[in-house]
XYZ file of N, CA and C in Angstrom:
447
model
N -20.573 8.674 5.980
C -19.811 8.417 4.765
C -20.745 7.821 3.715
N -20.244 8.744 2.593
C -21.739 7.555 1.354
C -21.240 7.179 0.041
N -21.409 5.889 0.025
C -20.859 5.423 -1.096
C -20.737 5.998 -2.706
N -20.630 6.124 -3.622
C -20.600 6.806 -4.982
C -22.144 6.816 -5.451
N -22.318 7.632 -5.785
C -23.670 8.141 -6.770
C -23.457 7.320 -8.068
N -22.775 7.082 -8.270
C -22.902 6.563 -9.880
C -21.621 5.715 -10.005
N -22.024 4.923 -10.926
C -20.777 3.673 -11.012
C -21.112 3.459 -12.726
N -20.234 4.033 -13.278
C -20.185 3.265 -14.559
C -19.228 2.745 -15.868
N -19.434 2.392 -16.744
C -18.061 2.313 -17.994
C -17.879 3.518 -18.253
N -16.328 3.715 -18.405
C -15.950 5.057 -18.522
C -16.125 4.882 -20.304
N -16.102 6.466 -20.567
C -15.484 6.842 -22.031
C -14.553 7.628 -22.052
N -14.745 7.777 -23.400
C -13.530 9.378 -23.496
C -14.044 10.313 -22.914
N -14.733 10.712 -22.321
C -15.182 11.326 -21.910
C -14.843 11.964 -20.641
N -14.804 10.599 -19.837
C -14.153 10.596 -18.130
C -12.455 10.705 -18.296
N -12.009 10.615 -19.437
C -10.200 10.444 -19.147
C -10.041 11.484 -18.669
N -10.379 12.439 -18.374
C -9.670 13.975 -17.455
C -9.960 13.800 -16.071
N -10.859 13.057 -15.588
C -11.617 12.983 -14.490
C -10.293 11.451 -13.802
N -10.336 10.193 -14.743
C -9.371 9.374 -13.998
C -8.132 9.932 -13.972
N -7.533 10.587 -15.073
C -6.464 11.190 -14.872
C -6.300 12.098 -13.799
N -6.921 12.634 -13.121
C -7.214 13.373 -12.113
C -7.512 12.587 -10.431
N -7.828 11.150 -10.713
C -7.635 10.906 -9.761
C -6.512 10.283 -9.555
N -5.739 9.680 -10.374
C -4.249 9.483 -10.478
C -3.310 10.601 -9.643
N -3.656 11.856 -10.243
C -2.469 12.701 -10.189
C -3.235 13.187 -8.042
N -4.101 13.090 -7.731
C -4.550 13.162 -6.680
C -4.371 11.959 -5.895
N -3.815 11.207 -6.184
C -3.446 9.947 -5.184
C -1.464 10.365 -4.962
N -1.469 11.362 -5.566
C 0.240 11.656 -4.904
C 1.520 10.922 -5.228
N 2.104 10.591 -4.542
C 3.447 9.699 -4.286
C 3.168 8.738 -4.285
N 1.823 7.789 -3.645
C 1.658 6.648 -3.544
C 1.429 5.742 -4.500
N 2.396 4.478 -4.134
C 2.245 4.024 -5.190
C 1.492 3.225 -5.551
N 0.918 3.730 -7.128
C -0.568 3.276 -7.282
C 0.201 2.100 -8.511
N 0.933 1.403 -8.588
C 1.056 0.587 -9.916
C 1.601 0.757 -11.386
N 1.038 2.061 -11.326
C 1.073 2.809 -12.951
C 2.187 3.001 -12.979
N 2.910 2.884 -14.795
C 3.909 4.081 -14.760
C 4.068 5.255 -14.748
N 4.655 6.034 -14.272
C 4.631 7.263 -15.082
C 3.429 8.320 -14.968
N 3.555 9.288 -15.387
C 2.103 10.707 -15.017
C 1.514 9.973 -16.687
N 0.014 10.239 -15.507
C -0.718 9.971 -16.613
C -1.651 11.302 -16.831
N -1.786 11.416 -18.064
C -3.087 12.561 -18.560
C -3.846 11.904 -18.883
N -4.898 12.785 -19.418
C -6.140 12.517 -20.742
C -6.030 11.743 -22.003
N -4.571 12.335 -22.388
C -4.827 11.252 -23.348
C -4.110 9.792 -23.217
N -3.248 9.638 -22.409
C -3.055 8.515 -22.251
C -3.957 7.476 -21.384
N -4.645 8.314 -20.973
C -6.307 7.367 -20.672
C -7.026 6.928 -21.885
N -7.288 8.230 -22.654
C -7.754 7.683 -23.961
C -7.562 6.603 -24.692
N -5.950 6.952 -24.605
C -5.670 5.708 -25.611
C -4.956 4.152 -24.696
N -6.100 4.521 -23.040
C -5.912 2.913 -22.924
C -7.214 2.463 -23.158
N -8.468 3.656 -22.474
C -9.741 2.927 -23.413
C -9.954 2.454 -24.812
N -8.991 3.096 -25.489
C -8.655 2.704 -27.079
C -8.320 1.267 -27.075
N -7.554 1.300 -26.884
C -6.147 -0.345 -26.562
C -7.582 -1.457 -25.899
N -8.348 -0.931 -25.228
C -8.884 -2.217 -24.027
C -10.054 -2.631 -25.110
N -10.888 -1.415 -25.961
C -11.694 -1.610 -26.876
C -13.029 -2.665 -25.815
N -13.509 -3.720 -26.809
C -14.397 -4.019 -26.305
C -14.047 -5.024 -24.670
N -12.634 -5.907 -24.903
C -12.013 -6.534 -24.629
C -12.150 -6.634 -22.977
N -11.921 -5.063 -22.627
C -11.385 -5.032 -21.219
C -12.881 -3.820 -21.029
N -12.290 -3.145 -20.100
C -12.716 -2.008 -19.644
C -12.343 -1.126 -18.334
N -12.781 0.039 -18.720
C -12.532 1.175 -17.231
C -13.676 1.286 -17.302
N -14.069 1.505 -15.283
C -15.174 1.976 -14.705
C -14.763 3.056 -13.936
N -15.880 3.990 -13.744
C -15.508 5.074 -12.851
C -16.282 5.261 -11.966
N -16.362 5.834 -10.669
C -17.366 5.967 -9.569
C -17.072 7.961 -9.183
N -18.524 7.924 -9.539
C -18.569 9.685 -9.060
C -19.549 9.782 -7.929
N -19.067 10.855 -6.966
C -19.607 11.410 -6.112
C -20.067 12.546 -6.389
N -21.419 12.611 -6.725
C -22.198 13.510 -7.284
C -21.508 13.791 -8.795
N -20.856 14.968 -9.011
C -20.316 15.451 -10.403
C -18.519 15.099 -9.839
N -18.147 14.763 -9.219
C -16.827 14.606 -9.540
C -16.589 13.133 -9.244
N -15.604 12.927 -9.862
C -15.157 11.165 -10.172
C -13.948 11.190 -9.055
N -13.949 10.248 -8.350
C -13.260 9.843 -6.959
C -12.485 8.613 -7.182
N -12.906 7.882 -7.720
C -12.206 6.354 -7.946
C -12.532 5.626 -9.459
N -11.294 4.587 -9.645
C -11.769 4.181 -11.280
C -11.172 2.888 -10.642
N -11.664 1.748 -12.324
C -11.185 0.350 -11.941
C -11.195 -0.063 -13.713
N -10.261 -0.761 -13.663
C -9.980 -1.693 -14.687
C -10.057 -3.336 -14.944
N -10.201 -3.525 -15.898
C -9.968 -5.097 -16.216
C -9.147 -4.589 -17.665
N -8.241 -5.253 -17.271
C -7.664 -5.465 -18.554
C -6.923 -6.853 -18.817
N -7.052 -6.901 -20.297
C -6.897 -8.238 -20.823
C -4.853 -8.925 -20.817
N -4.760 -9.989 -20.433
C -3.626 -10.559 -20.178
C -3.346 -11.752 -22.011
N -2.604 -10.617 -23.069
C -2.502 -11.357 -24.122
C -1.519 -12.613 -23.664
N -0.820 -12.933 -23.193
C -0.701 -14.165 -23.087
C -1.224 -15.450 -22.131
N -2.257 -14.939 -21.880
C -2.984 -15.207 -21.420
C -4.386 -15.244 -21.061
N -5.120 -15.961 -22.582
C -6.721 -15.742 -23.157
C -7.218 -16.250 -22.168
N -8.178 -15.372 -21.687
C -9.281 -15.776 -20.221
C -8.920 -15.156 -18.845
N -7.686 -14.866 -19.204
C -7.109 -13.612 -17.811
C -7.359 -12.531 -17.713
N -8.042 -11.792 -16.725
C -8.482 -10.445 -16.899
C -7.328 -9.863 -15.704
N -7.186 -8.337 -16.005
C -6.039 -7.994 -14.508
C -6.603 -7.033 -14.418
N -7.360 -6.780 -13.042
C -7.934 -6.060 -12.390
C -6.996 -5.114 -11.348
N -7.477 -3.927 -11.464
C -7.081 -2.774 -10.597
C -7.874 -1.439 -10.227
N -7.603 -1.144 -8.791
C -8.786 -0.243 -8.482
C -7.907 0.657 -8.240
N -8.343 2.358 -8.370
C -7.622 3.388 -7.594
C -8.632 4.166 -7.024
N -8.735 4.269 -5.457
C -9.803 5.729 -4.984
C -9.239 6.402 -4.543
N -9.674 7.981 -4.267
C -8.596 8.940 -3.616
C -8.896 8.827 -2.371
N -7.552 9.129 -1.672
C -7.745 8.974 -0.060
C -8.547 9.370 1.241
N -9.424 10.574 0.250
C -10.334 10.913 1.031
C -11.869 10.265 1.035
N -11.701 9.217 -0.291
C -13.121 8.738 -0.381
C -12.722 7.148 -0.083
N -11.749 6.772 0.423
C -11.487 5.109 1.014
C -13.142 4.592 2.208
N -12.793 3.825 2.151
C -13.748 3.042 3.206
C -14.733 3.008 3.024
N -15.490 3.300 2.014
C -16.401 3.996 2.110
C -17.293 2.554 1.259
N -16.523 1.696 0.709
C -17.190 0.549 -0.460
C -17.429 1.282 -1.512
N -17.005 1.997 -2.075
C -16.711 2.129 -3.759
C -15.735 1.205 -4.015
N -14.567 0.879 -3.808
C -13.928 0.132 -4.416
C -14.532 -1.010 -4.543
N -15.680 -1.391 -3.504
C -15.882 -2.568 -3.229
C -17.024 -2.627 -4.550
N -17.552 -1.424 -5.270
C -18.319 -1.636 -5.725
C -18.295 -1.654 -7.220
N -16.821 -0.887 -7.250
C -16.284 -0.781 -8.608
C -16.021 -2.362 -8.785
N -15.341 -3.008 -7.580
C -15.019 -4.689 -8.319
C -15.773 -4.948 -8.800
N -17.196 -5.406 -7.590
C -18.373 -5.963 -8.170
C -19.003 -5.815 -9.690
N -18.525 -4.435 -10.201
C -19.140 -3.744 -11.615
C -17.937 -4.713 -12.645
N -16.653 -4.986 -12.396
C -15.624 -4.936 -12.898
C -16.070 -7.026 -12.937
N -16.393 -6.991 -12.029
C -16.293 -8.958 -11.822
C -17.761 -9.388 -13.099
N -18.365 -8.460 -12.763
C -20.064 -8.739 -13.653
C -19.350 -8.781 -14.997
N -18.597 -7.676 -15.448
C -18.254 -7.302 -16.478
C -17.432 -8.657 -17.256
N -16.202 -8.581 -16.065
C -15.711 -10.410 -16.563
C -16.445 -11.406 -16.813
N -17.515 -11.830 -16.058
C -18.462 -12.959 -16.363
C -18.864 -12.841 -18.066
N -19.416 -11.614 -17.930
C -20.146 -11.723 -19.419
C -19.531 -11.495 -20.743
N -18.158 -11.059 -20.597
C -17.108 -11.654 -21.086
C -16.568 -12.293 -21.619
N -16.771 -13.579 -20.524
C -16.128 -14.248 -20.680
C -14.817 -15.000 -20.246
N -14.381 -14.066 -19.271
C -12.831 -14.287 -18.629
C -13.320 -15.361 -17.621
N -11.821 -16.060 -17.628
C -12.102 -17.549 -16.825
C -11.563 -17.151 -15.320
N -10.425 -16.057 -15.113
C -9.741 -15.883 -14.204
C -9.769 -14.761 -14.298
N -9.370 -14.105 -12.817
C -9.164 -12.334 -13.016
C -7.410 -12.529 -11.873
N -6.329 -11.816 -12.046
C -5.600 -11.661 -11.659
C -5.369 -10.307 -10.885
N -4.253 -9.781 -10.404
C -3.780 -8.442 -10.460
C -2.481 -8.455 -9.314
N -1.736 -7.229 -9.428
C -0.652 -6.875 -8.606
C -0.646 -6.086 -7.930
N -0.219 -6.298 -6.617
C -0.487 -5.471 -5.518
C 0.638 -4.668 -5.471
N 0.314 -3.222 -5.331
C 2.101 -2.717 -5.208
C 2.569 -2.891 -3.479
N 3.770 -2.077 -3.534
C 4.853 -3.066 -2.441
C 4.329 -1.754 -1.637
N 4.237 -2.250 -0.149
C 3.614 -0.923 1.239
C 2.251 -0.676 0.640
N 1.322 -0.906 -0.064
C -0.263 -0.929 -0.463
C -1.171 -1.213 0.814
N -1.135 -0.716 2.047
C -2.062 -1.474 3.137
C -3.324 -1.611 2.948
N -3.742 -0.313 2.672
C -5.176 0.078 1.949
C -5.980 -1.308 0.787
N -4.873 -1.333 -0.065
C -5.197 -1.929 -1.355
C -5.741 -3.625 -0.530
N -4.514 -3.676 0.350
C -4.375 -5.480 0.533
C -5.596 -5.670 1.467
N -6.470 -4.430 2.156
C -7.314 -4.732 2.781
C -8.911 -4.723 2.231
N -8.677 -4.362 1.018
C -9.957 -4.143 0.153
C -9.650 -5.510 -0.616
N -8.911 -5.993 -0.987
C -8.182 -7.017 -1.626
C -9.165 -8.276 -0.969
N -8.600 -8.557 0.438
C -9.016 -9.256 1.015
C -10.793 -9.273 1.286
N -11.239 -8.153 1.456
C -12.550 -7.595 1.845
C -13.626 -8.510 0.416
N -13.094 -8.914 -1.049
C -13.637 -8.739 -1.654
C -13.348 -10.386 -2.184
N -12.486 -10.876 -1.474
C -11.840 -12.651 -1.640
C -10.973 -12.672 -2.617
N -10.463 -11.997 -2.573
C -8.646 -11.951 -3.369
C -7.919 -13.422 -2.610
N -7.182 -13.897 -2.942
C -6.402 -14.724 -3.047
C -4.876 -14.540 -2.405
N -4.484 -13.606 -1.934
C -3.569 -13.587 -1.437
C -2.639 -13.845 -0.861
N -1.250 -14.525 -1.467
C -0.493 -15.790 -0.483
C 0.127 -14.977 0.643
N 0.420 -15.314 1.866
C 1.500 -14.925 2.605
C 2.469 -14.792 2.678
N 3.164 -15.555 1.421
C 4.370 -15.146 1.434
C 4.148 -15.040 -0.157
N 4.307 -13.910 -0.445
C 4.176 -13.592 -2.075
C 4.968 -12.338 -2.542
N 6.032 -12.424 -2.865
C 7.336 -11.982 -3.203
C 7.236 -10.551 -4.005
N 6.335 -11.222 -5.065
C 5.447 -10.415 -6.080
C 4.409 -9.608 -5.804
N 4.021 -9.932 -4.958
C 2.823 -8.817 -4.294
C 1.127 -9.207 -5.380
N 1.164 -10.933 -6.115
C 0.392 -10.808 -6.845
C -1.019 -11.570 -6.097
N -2.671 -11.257 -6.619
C -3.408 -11.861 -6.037
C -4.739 -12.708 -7.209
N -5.395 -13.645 -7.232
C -6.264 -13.420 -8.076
C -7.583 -14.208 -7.187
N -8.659 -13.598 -8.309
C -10.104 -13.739 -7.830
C -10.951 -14.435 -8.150
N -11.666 -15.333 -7.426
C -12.582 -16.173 -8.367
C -13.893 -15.476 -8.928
N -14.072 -16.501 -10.003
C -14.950 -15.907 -10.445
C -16.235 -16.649 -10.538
């Protein structure tokens, strides 16, 4: 198994490629609302501007997994982090590596805290979660976790 060839900030460029791994993760629930395309990728790299960001991880020429930080307006210094990989490229530490890209990114930043929400039956998620020192209560209603930084 081999980790991603390339890890980087997405552009407009990649929105067909995350949108694609969205619509390739199926039924499961990944967090998001709703089908996402191209351009509603676009216009969240739009929205995140310098602020936040998407990263993407490709295996060779195709993009397998993405990750976000995005900014928590009521809450200056909160970043909310989320990873998606497709199920055939799990285990593998891309996610693990997209955080790492995603946590650097917060530091220099600026964010004091990084948050995020786990969706409900996520086994996958809560074990990369943990893998990476998520915060995770045991009894957490909300399914929410956050990370130091």
């Amino acid at each position: 198994m081999t980790r991603a060839t390339e890890i980087r900030r997405a552009t407009a460029a990649d929105a067909e490629g995350i949108a694609a791994i969205l619509r390739g993760m199926g039924s499961e629930n990944v967090g998001l609302e709703g089908p996402f395309d191209a351009g509603r990728v676009e216009a969240w790299l739009r929205r995140l501007g310098d602020d936040g960001a998407l990263f993407v991880a490709y295996d060779g020429s195709i993009p397998v997994a993405f990750g976000a930080l995005d900014f928590d307006t009521a809450e200056p210094g909160t970043g909310l982090l989320g990873v998606w990989v497709l199920p055939d490229h799990r285990r593998r530490g891309i996610a693990t590596d997209l955080a790492e890209a995603i946590l650097e990114f917060a530091r220099q930043h600026g964010y004091k805290r990084i948050r995020g929400r786990l969706p409900e039956g996520n086994e996958p998620a809560l074990s990369f979660l943990s893998s990476i020192g998520a915060m995770v209560p045991l009894r957490n209603p909300n399914m929410r976790f956050e990370l130091p930084l």
